[in-house]
PDB file of C-alpha atoms in Angstrom:
ATOM      1  CA  MET A   1     -21.946 -24.291  11.448  1.00 58.00           C
ATOM      2  CA  PHE A   2     -19.285 -23.274  13.511  1.00 58.00           C
ATOM      3  CA  ASN A   3     -21.432 -22.434  17.153  1.00 76.00           C
ATOM      4  CA  ASP A   4     -19.598 -24.921  18.741  1.00 85.00           C
ATOM      5  CA  LYS A   5     -16.072 -24.767  17.788  1.00 87.00           C
ATOM      6  CA  VAL A   6     -13.053 -22.904  19.841  1.00 94.00           C
ATOM      7  CA  VAL A   7     -11.542 -19.923  18.398  1.00 95.00           C
ATOM      8  CA  TYR A   8      -8.437 -18.845  19.101  1.00 97.00           C
ATOM      9  CA  GLN A   9      -7.193 -15.332  18.487  1.00 97.00           C
ATOM     10  CA  ILE A  10      -3.035 -15.034  17.233  1.00 97.00           C
ATOM     11  CA  TYR A  11      -1.660 -11.385  16.751  1.00 97.00           C
ATOM     12  CA  PRO A  12       0.937 -12.275  14.477  1.00 96.00           C
ATOM     13  CA  LYS A  13       3.529  -9.379  15.547  1.00 96.00           C
ATOM     14  CA  SER A  14       4.307 -10.974  19.403  1.00 96.00           C
ATOM     15  CA  PHE A  15       2.994 -14.460  19.028  1.00 97.00           C
ATOM     16  CA  LYS A  16       6.363 -16.121  18.323  1.00 97.00           C
ATOM     17  CA  ASP A  17       9.387 -14.889  16.209  1.00 96.00           C
ATOM     18  CA  THR A  18      11.651 -18.170  14.230  1.00 96.00           C
ATOM     19  CA  SER A  19      13.717 -14.858  12.740  1.00 93.00           C
ATOM     20  CA  GLY A  20      15.630 -13.868  15.117  1.00 93.00           C
ATOM     21  CA  ASN A  21      14.219 -10.069  14.210  1.00 94.00           C
ATOM     22  CA  GLY A  22      11.592  -9.584  17.523  1.00 95.00           C
ATOM     23  CA  ILE A  23       8.790  -9.935  15.500  1.00 96.00           C
ATOM     24  CA  GLY A  24       6.660 -12.857  15.207  1.00 97.00           C
ATOM     25  CA  ASP A  25       6.020 -14.922  12.006  1.00 97.00           C
ATOM     26  CA  LEU A  26       4.074 -17.674  10.484  1.00 98.00           C
ATOM     27  CA  GLN A  27       6.572 -20.146  10.777  1.00 98.00           C
ATOM     28  CA  GLY A  28       6.434 -19.263  14.304  1.00 98.00           C
ATOM     29  CA  ILE A  29       2.710 -20.255  14.030  1.00 98.00           C
ATOM     30  CA  ILE A  30       3.586 -23.154  12.432  1.00 98.00           C
ATOM     31  CA  SER A  31       6.026 -24.473  14.950  1.00 98.00           C
ATOM     32  CA  GLU A  32       3.379 -24.450  17.799  1.00 98.00           C
ATOM     33  CA  LEU A  33       0.318 -25.890  15.933  1.00 98.00           C
ATOM     34  CA  ASP A  34       1.492 -28.811  18.350  1.00 98.00           C
ATOM     35  CA  TYR A  35       0.975 -26.961  21.369  1.00 97.00           C
ATOM     36  CA  LEU A  36      -2.402 -25.448  19.698  1.00 98.00           C
ATOM     37  CA  GLU A  37      -4.135 -28.478  19.141  1.00 97.00           C
ATOM     38  CA  ASN A  38      -3.923 -29.877  22.256  1.00 97.00           C
ATOM     39  CA  LEU A  39      -5.321 -26.511  24.019  1.00 96.00           C
ATOM     40  CA  GLY A  40      -8.828 -28.033  21.997  1.00 96.00           C
ATOM     41  CA  VAL A  41      -8.443 -25.372  19.207  1.00 97.00           C
ATOM     42  CA  ASP A  42     -10.929 -25.653  16.361  1.00 97.00           C
ATOM     43  CA  MET A  43      -9.942 -22.600  14.427  1.00 96.00           C
ATOM     44  CA  LEU A  44      -7.043 -20.328  14.723  1.00 98.00           C
ATOM     45  CA  TRP A  45      -8.045 -16.372  13.532  1.00 97.00           C
ATOM     46  CA  LEU A  46      -5.108 -14.032  12.648  1.00 98.00           C
ATOM     47  CA  THR A  47      -4.967 -10.506  12.389  1.00 97.00           C
ATOM     48  CA  PRO A  48      -4.100  -8.902   9.312  1.00 97.00           C
ATOM     49  CA  ILE A  49      -1.260 -10.549   7.452  1.00 97.00           C
ATOM     50  CA  PHE A  50      -1.560  -9.123   4.882  1.00 98.00           C
ATOM     51  CA  ILE A  51       0.945  -6.391   2.933  1.00 98.00           C
ATOM     52  CA  SER A  52       0.611  -3.112   4.619  1.00 98.00           C
ATOM     53  CA  PRO A  53       2.671   0.220   5.450  1.00 97.00           C
ATOM     54  CA  GLN A  54       1.797  -0.550   9.648  1.00 95.00           C
ATOM     55  CA  LYS A  55       0.226   2.574  10.125  1.00 94.00           C
ATOM     56  CA  ASP A  56      -2.151   0.910  11.971  1.00 94.00           C
ATOM     57  CA  ASN A  57      -1.137  -2.581  13.012  1.00 93.00           C
ATOM     58  CA  GLY A  58      -1.760  -4.391   9.580  1.00 95.00           C
ATOM     59  CA  TYR A  59      -5.343  -2.955   9.106  1.00 97.00           C
ATOM     60  CA  ASP A  60      -4.326  -0.527   6.666  1.00 97.00           C
ATOM     61  CA  VAL A  61      -3.932  -3.089   3.776  1.00 98.00           C
ATOM     62  CA  ALA A  62      -1.807  -2.511   0.993  1.00 98.00           C
ATOM     63  CA  ASP A  63      -1.964  -6.280  -1.053  1.00 98.00           C
ATOM     64  CA  TYR A  64      -4.961  -8.007  -0.085  1.00 98.00           C
ATOM     65  CA  TYR A  65      -3.552 -11.094  -1.902  1.00 98.00           C
ATOM     66  CA  LYS A  66       0.147 -11.145  -0.451  1.00 98.00           C
ATOM     67  CA  VAL A  67       1.465 -11.749   2.905  1.00 98.00           C
ATOM     68  CA  ASP A  68       3.230  -8.862   4.382  1.00 97.00           C
ATOM     69  CA  PRO A  69       7.477  -9.921   4.352  1.00 97.00           C
ATOM     70  CA  LEU A  70       7.192  -8.968   7.851  1.00 95.00           C
ATOM     71  CA  PHE A  71       5.693 -12.108   8.609  1.00 97.00           C
ATOM     72  CA  GLY A  72       7.095 -14.645   6.032  1.00 97.00           C
ATOM     73  CA  THR A  73       6.075 -15.398   2.365  1.00 97.00           C
ATOM     74  CA  ASP A  74       2.845 -16.730   0.269  1.00 97.00           C
ATOM     75  CA  LYS A  75       4.443 -20.118   0.627  1.00 98.00           C
ATOM     76  CA  ASP A  76       4.460 -19.957   4.479  1.00 98.00           C
ATOM     77  CA  LEU A  77       0.648 -18.899   4.193  1.00 98.00           C
ATOM     78  CA  ASP A  78      -0.275 -22.134   2.483  1.00 98.00           C
ATOM     79  CA  GLU A  79       2.168 -24.398   4.758  1.00 98.00           C
ATOM     80  CA  LEU A  80       0.320 -22.651   7.728  1.00 98.00           C
ATOM     81  CA  ILE A  81      -3.182 -23.508   6.333  1.00 98.00           C
ATOM     82  CA  LYS A  82      -2.275 -27.101   5.480  1.00 98.00           C
ATOM     83  CA  LYS A  83      -0.536 -27.888   8.234  1.00 98.00           C
ATOM     84  CA  ALA A  84      -3.732 -26.606  10.742  1.00 98.00           C
ATOM     85  CA  LYS A  85      -6.069 -28.631   8.738  1.00 97.00           C
ATOM     86  CA  ASP A  86      -4.129 -32.064   8.899  1.00 97.00           C
ATOM     87  CA  ARG A  87      -4.595 -31.316  12.812  1.00 97.00           C
ATOM     88  CA  LYS A  88      -8.515 -30.170  11.786  1.00 96.00           C
ATOM     89  CA  MET A  89      -7.999 -26.641  12.679  1.00 97.00           C
ATOM     90  CA  ASP A  90      -9.252 -23.891  10.123  1.00 97.00           C
ATOM     91  CA  ILE A  91      -8.067 -20.378   9.346  1.00 98.00           C
ATOM     92  CA  MET A  92     -10.235 -17.466   9.848  1.00 97.00           C
ATOM     93  CA  PHE A  93      -8.436 -14.391   8.964  1.00 97.00           C
ATOM     94  CA  ASP A  94      -9.534 -10.287  10.079  1.00 96.00           C
ATOM     95  CA  MET A  95     -10.670  -8.520   6.726  1.00 97.00           C
ATOM     96  CA  VAL A  96     -10.429  -5.497   6.273  1.00 97.00           C
ATOM     97  CA  LEU A  97     -12.550  -4.208   3.632  1.00 97.00           C
ATOM     98  CA  ASN A  98     -14.325  -0.719   4.565  1.00 98.00           C
ATOM     99  CA  HIS A  99     -11.449   1.020   3.802  1.00 98.00           C
ATOM    100  CA  SER A 100      -7.699   0.270   2.293  1.00 98.00           C
ATOM    101  CA  SER A 101      -4.083   1.627   2.752  1.00 98.00           C
ATOM    102  CA  THR A 102      -3.245   4.874   0.484  1.00 98.00           C
ATOM    103  CA  GLU A 103      -0.610   3.376  -0.794  1.00 98.00           C
ATOM    104  CA  HIS A 104      -3.257   0.128  -2.546  1.00 98.00           C
ATOM    105  CA  GLU A 105      -2.824   0.574  -6.022  1.00 98.00           C
ATOM    106  CA  TRP A 106      -6.599   1.330  -5.956  1.00 98.00           C
ATOM    107  CA  PHE A 107      -5.788   4.580  -4.153  1.00 98.00           C
ATOM    108  CA  GLN A 108      -2.202   5.410  -6.401  1.00 98.00           C
ATOM    109  CA  LYS A 109      -4.470   5.264  -9.113  1.00 98.00           C
ATOM    110  CA  ALA A 110      -6.908   7.763  -7.991  1.00 98.00           C
ATOM    111  CA  LEU A 111      -4.356   9.616  -7.137  1.00 98.00           C
ATOM    112  CA  SER A 112      -3.363   9.641 -10.515  1.00 97.00           C
ATOM    113  CA  GLY A 113      -6.378  11.074 -11.592  1.00 96.00           C
ATOM    114  CA  ASP A 114      -7.908   8.326 -12.977  1.00 97.00           C
ATOM    115  CA  LYS A 115     -11.942   8.814 -12.756  1.00 97.00           C
ATOM    116  CA  LYS A 116     -12.588   4.896 -12.374  1.00 98.00           C
ATOM    117  CA  TYR A 117     -10.630   4.574  -9.538  1.00 98.00           C
ATOM    118  CA  GLN A 118     -11.594   7.678  -7.620  1.00 98.00           C
ATOM    119  CA  ASP A 119     -15.015   5.992  -7.485  1.00 98.00           C
ATOM    120  CA  TYR A 120     -13.238   3.326  -5.699  1.00 98.00           C
ATOM    121  CA  TYR A 121     -13.324   6.253  -2.653  1.00 98.00           C
ATOM    122  CA  PHE A 122     -15.060   8.811  -1.522  1.00 97.00           C
ATOM    123  CA  PHE A 123     -13.540  11.697  -3.403  1.00 97.00           C
ATOM    124  CA  THR A 124     -15.540  15.329  -3.331  1.00 96.00           C
ATOM    125  CA  LYS A 125     -14.992  18.964  -3.635  1.00 96.00           C
ATOM    126  CA  ASP A 126     -16.354  19.919  -0.224  1.00 90.00           C
ATOM    127  CA  LYS A 127     -15.044  19.085   3.218  1.00 85.00           C
ATOM    128  CA  VAL A 128     -17.679  17.625   5.155  1.00 86.00           C
ATOM    129  CA  ASN A 129     -17.695  18.183   9.010  1.00 90.00           C
ATOM    130  CA  TRP A 130     -16.814  14.560  10.043  1.00 93.00           C
ATOM    131  CA  GLN A 131     -14.786  13.908  12.358  1.00 94.00           C
ATOM    132  CA  SER A 132     -12.397  10.751  12.158  1.00 95.00           C
ATOM    133  CA  LYS A 133     -12.122   7.684  14.856  1.00 94.00           C
ATOM    134  CA  PHE A 134      -8.458   8.662  15.208  1.00 93.00           C
ATOM    135  CA  GLY A 135      -9.485  12.428  15.854  1.00 92.00           C
ATOM    136  CA  GLY A 136      -9.241  15.461  13.436  1.00 94.00           C
ATOM    137  CA  SER A 137     -10.983  15.773  10.442  1.00 96.00           C
ATOM    138  CA  ALA A 138     -12.220  12.693   8.384  1.00 96.00           C
ATOM    139  CA  PHE A 139     -11.248  14.069   4.843  1.00 97.00           C
ATOM    140  CA  GLU A 140      -7.781  14.535   3.804  1.00 97.00           C
ATOM    141  CA  TYR A 141      -7.536  17.271   1.201  1.00 97.00           C
ATOM    142  CA  VAL A 142      -5.239  16.553  -1.924  1.00 97.00           C
ATOM    143  CA  GLU A 143      -3.737  19.142  -3.879  1.00 96.00           C
ATOM    144  CA  SER A 144      -2.727  17.817  -6.831  1.00 96.00           C
ATOM    145  CA  LEU A 145      -6.506  16.894  -7.383  1.00 97.00           C
ATOM    146  CA  GLY A 146      -8.298  19.533  -5.869  1.00 97.00           C
ATOM    147  CA  LEU A 147     -10.551  17.173  -3.827  1.00 97.00           C
ATOM    148  CA  TYR A 148     -10.694  15.679  -0.706  1.00 98.00           C
ATOM    149  CA  TYR A 149     -10.922  12.100   0.138  1.00 98.00           C
ATOM    150  CA  LEU A 150     -12.799  10.451   3.286  1.00 97.00           C
ATOM    151  CA  HIS A 151     -11.238   8.654   5.863  1.00 97.00           C
ATOM    152  CA  LEU A 152     -13.079   7.459   8.666  1.00 97.00           C
ATOM    153  CA  PHE A 153      -9.772   6.254  10.539  1.00 97.00           C
ATOM    154  CA  ASP A 154      -6.246   7.407  10.300  1.00 96.00           C
ATOM    155  CA  LYS A 155      -5.492   9.881   6.919  1.00 97.00           C
ATOM    156  CA  THR A 156      -3.810   6.443   5.595  1.00 97.00           C
ATOM    157  CA  GLN A 157      -6.732   4.795   5.294  1.00 98.00           C
ATOM    158  CA  ALA A 158      -9.216   5.851   2.429  1.00 98.00           C
ATOM    159  CA  ASP A 159     -12.730   4.375   3.357  1.00 98.00           C
ATOM    160  CA  LEU A 160     -13.679   2.327  -0.118  1.00 98.00           C
ATOM    161  CA  ASN A 161     -17.184   3.086  -2.045  1.00 98.00           C
ATOM    162  CA  TRP A 162     -19.481  -0.073  -1.304  1.00 97.00           C
ATOM    163  CA  GLU A 163     -22.316   2.049  -3.694  1.00 96.00           C
ATOM    164  CA  ASN A 164     -20.185   0.774  -6.954  1.00 97.00           C
ATOM    165  CA  GLU A 165     -20.916  -2.709  -7.620  1.00 97.00           C
ATOM    166  CA  GLU A 166     -17.093  -2.854  -8.889  1.00 98.00           C
ATOM    167  CA  VAL A 167     -15.500  -2.285  -5.700  1.00 98.00           C
ATOM    168  CA  PHE A 168     -18.320  -4.898  -4.282  1.00 97.00           C
ATOM    169  CA  GLU A 169     -16.984  -7.354  -7.129  1.00 98.00           C
ATOM    170  CA  ASP A 170     -13.563  -6.917  -6.309  1.00 98.00           C
ATOM    171  CA  LEU A 171     -13.863  -7.150  -2.619  1.00 98.00           C
ATOM    172  CA  CYS A 172     -15.504 -10.384  -3.586  1.00 98.00           C
ATOM    173  CA  LYS A 173     -12.944 -11.286  -5.537  1.00 98.00           C
ATOM    174  CA  ILE A 174     -10.845 -11.086  -2.292  1.00 98.00           C
ATOM    175  CA  VAL A 175     -12.788 -13.445  -0.458  1.00 98.00           C
ATOM    176  CA  ASN A 176     -13.259 -15.825  -2.818  1.00 98.00           C
ATOM    177  CA  TYR A 177      -9.928 -16.157  -3.452  1.00 98.00           C
ATOM    178  CA  TRP A 178      -8.912 -16.820   0.199  1.00 98.00           C
ATOM    179  CA  LEU A 179     -11.551 -18.988   0.046  1.00 98.00           C
ATOM    180  CA  GLU A 180     -10.310 -21.466  -2.827  1.00 97.00           C
ATOM    181  CA  LYS A 181      -7.050 -21.209  -1.031  1.00 97.00           C
ATOM    182  CA  GLY A 182      -8.947 -23.037   2.293  1.00 97.00           C
ATOM    183  CA  VAL A 183      -8.966 -19.840   4.763  1.00 97.00           C
ATOM    184  CA  ARG A 184     -12.608 -20.977   6.531  1.00 95.00           C
ATOM    185  CA  GLY A 185     -13.832 -18.025   8.457  1.00 94.00           C
ATOM    186  CA  PHE A 186     -13.660 -14.365   7.779  1.00 96.00           C
ATOM    187  CA  ARG A 187     -13.891 -11.857  10.818  1.00 96.00           C
ATOM    188  CA  PHE A 188     -15.124  -8.552   8.857  1.00 97.00           C
ATOM    189  CA  ASP A 189     -13.532  -5.511  10.739  1.00 96.00           C
ATOM    190  CA  VAL A 190     -15.807  -2.387  10.904  1.00 95.00           C
ATOM    191  CA  ILE A 191     -18.117  -3.749   8.684  1.00 95.00           C
ATOM    192  CA  ASN A 192     -20.784  -1.994   9.930  1.00 94.00           C
ATOM    193  CA  LEU A 193     -19.329   1.298   8.500  1.00 94.00           C
ATOM    194  CA  ILE A 194     -19.665   0.188   4.989  1.00 95.00           C
ATOM    195  CA  SER A 195     -22.175   2.206   4.561  1.00 93.00           C
ATOM    196  CA  LYS A 196     -21.792   6.179   3.885  1.00 89.00           C
ATOM    197  CA  PRO A 197     -25.148   8.397   4.427  1.00 78.00           C
ATOM    198  CA  ASP A 198     -25.264  11.149   1.629  1.00 73.00           C
TER     199      ASP A 198
END
C-alpha cells in the first residue's frame, strides 16, 4: 500500500519552534505543511511525541494516549492530522511497545505490589546475566519488592511482557485508538526484541 510513498521523518524537538522555548513543537510542523507538500511528501513520520520523562528522547513513554506538553496539546495533534490529510499527506507514528517508561501507570502499579501489573513486565527474584543496550546489567533491583525487573535499554525503560495476553490487548487498543484518530502508519521501534528467551 505504501510502496510508492515518500516518507519524511520529523524529529519534532528540532524541526520548528513556535513558542520561543527553543524546542520544536506540533504547531511548528503545522506551519510548514505547505512546504512539505511542495517537497512531494506523502507521509510524515513523527518520532515519539507522547508524554515522557525524556530520559531517551521520548522513547520512554509514560502515556501512549497523550501528547507531551513539550510539543503542544492533543488539540494541536488533531489539527496536524486534519491539515496534513487536507494536503493528501498521512501521519506515521514511531511507536515504542517493547517497553514503557517506569513512570507509566502500569509500572507504578507494579511497584505498588499489584500482581496483575507486575505480570505486565518481567519481574524476577534472580538477577540474570544480561547486559543492557545502554551498558551495565539489564536487571534493576527494587528493594521494596525484593525483585529485579528487566530493562534492555535504560533502567527507566521497563520491558513489557508480550506473552501476557492482557498486555497484547492493551497495546492493540493503543494502536487502534490512533488509527481511529486518523494516523495511517506506524514504525514499531525495536519490535524485534519483544520476544524474550526463557
